[in-house]
Structure formats: C-alpha cells, structure tokens
mmCIF file of C-alpha atoms and ligand atoms in Angstrom:
data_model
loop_
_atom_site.group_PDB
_atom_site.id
_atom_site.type_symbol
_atom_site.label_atom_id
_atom_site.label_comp_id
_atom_site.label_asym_id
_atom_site.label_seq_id
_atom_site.Cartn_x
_atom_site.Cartn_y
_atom_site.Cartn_z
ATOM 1 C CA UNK A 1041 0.000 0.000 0.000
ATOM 2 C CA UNK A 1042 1.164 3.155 -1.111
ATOM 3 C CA UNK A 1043 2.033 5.254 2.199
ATOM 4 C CA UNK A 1044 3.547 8.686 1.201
ATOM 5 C CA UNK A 1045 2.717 10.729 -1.938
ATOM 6 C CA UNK A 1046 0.018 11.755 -3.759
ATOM 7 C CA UNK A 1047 -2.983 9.330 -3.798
ATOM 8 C CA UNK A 1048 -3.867 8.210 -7.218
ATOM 9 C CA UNK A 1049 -7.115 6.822 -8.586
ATOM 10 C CA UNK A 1050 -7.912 3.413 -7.599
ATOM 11 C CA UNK A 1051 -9.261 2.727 -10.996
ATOM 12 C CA UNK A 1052 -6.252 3.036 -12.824
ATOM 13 C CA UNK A 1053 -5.218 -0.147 -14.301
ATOM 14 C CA UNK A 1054 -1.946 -1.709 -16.224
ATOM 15 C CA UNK A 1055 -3.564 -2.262 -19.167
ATOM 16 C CA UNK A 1056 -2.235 -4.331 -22.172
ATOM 17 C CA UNK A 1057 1.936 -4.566 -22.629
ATOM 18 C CA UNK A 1058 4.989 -5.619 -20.657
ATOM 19 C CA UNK A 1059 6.817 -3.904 -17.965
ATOM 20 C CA UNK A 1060 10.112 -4.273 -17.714
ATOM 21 C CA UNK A 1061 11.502 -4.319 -13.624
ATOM 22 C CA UNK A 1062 15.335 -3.160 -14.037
ATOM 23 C CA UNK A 1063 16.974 -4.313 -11.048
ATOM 24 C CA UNK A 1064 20.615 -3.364 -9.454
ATOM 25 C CA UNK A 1065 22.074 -6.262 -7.656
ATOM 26 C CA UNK A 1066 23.744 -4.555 -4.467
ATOM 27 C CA UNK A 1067 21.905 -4.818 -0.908
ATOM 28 C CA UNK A 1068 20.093 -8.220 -1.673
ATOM 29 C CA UNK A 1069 17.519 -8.036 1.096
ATOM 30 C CA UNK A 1070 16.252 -4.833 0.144
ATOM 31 C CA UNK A 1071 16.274 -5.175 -3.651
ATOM 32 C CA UNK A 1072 14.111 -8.461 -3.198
ATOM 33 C CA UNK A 1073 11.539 -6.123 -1.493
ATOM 34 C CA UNK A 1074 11.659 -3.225 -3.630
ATOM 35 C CA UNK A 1075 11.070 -5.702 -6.686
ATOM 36 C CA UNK A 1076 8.269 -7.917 -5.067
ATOM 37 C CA UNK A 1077 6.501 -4.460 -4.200
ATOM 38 C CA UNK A 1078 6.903 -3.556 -8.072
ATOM 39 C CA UNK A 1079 5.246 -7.220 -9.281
ATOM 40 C CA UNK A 1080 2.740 -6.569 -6.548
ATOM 41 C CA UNK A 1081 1.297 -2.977 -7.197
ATOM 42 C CA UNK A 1082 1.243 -4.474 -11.414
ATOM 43 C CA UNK A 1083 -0.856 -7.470 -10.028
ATOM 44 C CA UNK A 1084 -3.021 -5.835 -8.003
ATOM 45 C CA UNK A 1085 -3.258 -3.290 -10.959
ATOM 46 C CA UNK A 1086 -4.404 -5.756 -13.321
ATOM 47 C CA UNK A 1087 -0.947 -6.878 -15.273
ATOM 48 C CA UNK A 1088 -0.618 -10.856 -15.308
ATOM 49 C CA UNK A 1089 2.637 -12.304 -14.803
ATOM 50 C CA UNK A 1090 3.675 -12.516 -18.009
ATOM 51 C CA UNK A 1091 3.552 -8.626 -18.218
ATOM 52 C CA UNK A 1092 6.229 -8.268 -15.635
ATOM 53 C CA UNK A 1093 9.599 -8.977 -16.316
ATOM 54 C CA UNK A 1094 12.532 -8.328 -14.182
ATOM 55 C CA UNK A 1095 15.817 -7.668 -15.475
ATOM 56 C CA UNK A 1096 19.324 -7.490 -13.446
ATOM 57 C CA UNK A 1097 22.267 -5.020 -13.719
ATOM 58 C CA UNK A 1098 25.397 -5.131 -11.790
ATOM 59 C CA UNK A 1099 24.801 -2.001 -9.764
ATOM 60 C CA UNK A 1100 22.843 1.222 -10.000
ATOM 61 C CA UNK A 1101 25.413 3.032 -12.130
ATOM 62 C CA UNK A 1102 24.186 0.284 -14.786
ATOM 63 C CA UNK A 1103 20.480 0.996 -14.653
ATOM 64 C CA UNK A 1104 20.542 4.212 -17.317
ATOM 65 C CA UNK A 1105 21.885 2.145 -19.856
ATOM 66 C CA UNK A 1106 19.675 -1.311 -19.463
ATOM 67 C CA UNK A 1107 16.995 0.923 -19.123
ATOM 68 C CA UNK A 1108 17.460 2.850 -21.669
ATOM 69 C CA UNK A 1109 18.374 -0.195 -24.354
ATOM 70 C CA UNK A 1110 14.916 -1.730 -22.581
ATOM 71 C CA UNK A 1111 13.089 1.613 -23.435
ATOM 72 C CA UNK A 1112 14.538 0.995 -27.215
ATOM 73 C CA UNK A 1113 13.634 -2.295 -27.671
ATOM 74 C CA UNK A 1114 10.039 -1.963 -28.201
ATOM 75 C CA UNK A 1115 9.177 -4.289 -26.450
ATOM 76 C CA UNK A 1116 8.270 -2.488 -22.816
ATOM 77 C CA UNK A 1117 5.423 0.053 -22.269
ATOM 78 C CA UNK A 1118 7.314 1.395 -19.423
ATOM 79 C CA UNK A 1119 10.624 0.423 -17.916
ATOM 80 C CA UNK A 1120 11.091 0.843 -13.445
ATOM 81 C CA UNK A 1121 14.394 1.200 -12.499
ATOM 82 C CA UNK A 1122 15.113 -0.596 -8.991
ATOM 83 C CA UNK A 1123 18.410 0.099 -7.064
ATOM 84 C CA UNK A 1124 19.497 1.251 -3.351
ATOM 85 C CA UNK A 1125 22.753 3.219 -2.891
ATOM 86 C CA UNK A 1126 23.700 3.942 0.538
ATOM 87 C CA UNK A 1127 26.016 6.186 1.722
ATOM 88 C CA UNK A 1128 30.142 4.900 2.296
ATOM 89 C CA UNK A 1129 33.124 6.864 3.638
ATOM 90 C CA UNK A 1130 33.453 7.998 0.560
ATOM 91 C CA UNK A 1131 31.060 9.856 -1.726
ATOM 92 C CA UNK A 1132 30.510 7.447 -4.498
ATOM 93 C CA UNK A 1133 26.895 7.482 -3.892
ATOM 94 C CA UNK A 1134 26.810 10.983 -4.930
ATOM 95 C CA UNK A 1135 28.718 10.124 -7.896
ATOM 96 C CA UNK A 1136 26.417 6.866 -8.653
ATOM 97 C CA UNK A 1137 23.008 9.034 -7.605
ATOM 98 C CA UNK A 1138 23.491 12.313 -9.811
ATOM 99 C CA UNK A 1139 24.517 9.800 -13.296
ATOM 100 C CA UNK A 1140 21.512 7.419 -12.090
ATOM 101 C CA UNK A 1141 19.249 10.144 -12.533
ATOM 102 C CA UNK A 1142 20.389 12.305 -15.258
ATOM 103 C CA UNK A 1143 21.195 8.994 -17.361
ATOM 104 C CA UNK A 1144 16.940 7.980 -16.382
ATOM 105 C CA UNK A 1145 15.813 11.095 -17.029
ATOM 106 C CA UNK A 1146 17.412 10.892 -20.621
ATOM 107 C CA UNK A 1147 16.640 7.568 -21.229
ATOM 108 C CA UNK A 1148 12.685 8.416 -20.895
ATOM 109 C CA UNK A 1149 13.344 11.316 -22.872
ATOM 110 C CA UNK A 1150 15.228 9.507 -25.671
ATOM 111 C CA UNK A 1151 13.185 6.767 -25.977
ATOM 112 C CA UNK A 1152 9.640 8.470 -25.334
ATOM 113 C CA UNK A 1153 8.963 5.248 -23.042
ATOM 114 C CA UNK A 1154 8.558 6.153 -19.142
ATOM 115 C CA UNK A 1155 11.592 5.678 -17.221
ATOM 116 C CA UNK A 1156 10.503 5.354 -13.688
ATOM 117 C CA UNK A 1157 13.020 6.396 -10.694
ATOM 118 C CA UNK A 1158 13.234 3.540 -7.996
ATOM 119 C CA UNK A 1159 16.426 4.715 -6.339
ATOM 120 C CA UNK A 1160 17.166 4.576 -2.940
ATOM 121 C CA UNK A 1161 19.867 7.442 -1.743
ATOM 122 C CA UNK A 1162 20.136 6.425 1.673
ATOM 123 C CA UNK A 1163 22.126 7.547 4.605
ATOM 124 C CA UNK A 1164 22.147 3.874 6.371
ATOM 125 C CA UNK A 1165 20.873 1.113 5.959
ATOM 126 C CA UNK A 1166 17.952 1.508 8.331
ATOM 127 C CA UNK A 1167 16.893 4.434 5.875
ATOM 128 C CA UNK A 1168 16.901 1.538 3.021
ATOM 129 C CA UNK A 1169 14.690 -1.206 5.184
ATOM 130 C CA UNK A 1170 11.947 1.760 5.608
ATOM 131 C CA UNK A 1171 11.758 2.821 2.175
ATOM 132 C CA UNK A 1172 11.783 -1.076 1.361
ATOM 133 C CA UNK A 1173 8.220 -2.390 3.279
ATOM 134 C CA UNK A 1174 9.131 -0.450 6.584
ATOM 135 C CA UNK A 1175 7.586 2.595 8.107
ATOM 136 C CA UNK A 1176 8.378 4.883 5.222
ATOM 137 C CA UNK A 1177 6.290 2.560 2.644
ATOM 138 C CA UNK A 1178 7.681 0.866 -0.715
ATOM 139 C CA UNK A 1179 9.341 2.605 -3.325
ATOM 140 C CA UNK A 1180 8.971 -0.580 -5.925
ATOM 141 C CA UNK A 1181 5.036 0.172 -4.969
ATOM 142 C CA UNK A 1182 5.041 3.161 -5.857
ATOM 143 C CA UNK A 1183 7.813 3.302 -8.931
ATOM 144 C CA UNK A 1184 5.645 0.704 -10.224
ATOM 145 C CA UNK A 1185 2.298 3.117 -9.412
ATOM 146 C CA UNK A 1186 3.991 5.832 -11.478
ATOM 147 C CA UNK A 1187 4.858 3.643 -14.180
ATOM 148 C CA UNK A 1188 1.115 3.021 -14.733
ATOM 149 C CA UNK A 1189 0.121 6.434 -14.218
ATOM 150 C CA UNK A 1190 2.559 7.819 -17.066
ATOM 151 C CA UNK A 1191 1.434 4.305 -19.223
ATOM 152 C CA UNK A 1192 -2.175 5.827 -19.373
ATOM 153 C CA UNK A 1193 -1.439 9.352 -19.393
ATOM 154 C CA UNK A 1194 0.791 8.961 -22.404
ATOM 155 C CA UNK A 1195 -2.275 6.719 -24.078
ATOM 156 C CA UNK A 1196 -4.566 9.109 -23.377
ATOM 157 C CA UNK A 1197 -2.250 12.217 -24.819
ATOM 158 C CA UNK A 1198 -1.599 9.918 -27.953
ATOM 159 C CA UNK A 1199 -5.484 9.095 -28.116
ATOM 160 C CA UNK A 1200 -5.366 5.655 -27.487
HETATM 161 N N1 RBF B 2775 25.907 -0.050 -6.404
HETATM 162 C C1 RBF B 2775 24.702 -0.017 -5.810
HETATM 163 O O1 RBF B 2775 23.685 -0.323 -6.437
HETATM 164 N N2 RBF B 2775 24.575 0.398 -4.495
HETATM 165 C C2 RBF B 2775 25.650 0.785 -3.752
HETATM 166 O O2 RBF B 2775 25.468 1.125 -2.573
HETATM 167 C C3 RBF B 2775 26.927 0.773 -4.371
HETATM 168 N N3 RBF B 2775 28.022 1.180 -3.677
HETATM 169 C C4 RBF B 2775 29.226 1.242 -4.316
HETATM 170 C C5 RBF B 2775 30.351 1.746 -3.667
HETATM 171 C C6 RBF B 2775 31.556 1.864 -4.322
HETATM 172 C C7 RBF B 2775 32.741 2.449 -3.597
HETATM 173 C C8 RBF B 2775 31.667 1.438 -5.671
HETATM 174 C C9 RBF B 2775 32.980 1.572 -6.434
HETATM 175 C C10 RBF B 2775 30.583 0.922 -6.330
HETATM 176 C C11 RBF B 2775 29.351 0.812 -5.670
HETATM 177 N N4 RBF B 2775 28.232 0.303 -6.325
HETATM 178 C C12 RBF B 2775 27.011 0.335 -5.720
HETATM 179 C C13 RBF B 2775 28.370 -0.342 -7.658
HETATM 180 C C14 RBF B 2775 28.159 0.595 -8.840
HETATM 181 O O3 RBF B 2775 26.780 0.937 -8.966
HETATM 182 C C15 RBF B 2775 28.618 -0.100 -10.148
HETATM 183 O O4 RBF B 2775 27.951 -1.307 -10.297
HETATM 184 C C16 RBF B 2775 30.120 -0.356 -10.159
HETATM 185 O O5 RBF B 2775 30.850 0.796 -9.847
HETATM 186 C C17 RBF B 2775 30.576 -0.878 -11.554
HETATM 187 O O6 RBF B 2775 30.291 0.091 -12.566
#
C-alpha cells in the first residue's frame, strides 16, 4: 500500500503490454523487497505475470543504460528502475546518484517510453529497510504506481 505521496485513482489499471523491472544487484535483502513491491502494485493493478519482467544489472550506475536499451527495444510500455545506494566513507553514492538520474531522465526522454526512478539514496541502511516495506512505505510500490500512471497518461495524450 502506497504510504507517502500523492494518492492516485484506484481505478487506474496496467492495461495491455509488458513492464520491464530493471533491477541493481547490491543490498540483496532490500532489492528483493523493492522488486516484489513492483510485481505486486502491477498485479493488483491488473498486469498478469507474463507482463512483468525483471531484469538485473550489476549495480545502479548500470540501470541508465539497461533501461534505456529496454526503453529501445520496443518491447516495454514502461521500464522501473530498482536500485538502493547507501552512503560509504566515501562519496561514491553521490557520484552513482546524480549519473543514475540524469542517465533515467534521458533515457525516458530519448526513448519516449517512461523511465521510472526507484532509487534509494540512503544515509544507512535503516533508511533503506523503511523505504523497502518499513515505516516509510515501498518505493517498488510506488515506482511501479507511477509507471502506470505515465502508461495511461501517455495513451490518453496519444489518443489511445
Ligand atoms: N551499487 C549499488 O547499487 N549500491 C551501492 O550502494 C553501491 N556502492 C558502491 C560503492 C563503491 C565504492 C563502488 C565503487 C561501487 C558501488 N556500487 C554500488 C556499484 C556501482 O553501482 C557499479 O555497479 C560499479 O561501480 C561498476 O560500474
């Protein structure tokens, strides 16, 4: 259940075509929620099984480009990028966080697919575990909620 943000109409459905669920492979426990929240809010949203499929990545820096290729392809009505970053000693995560979301924000662009952003720029890791199920909600969820909000607001802009 979506927890924080705007509260969308519980009409809205997934509709016909795939969604691709681009997963980074860092922080295990946490991706495995943040990707069973994404398959959860497109099955409860009407979207079969078949309509979900999850690809890997090595780490978050590798989401822009598999998610851009997957917005290419043609074969994905939407592509929801999955990946948690937390904070080190040093500041790589600001590195990885700033060319996670420029590189999404071009891929959607580029590809006129929606690019959803499903990053997690924590502090520590408790700041992970309550984004992923905890007290702060599910970002999958709600990545995945935005992904079908953009799916029908582009068919409805295109007129169809
Ligand atoms: N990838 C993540 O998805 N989450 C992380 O928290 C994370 N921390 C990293 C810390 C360092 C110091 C480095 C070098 C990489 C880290 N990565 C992390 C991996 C990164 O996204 C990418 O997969 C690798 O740098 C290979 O391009």
């Amino acid at each position: 259940m979506q927890k924080t943000g705007p509260t969308l109409t519980e009409t809205l459905t997934a509709g016909e075509g795939r969604y691709a669920i681009v997963a980074a492979r860092w922080h295990a426990e946490i991706m495995d929620a943040l990707i069973a929240g994404a398959r959860q809010t497109l099955g409860s949203r009407g979207a079969d099984e078949s309509q979900a499929e999850v690809l890997r990545v090595p780490g978050s820096f590798e989401l822009p480009l598999a998610c851009e290729q997957a917005a290419l392809s043609g074969k994905y009505v939407a592509v929801i990028a999955l990946g948690v970053v937390i904070q080190g000693e040093t500041p790589h995560n600001e590195y990885i966080n700033m060319a996670v979301a420029n590189g999404l924000m071009q891929a959607g662009q580029k590809s006129g697919i929606p690019v959803l952003f499903g990053l997690l720029t924590c502090r520590t890791m408790e700041q992970a575990l309550d984004r992923a199920g905890g007290k702060v909600g599910n970002k999958g969820e709600e990545a995945a909620l935005a992904a079908i909000e953009m799916v029908n607001l582009l068919r409805s802009i295109k007129g169809n």
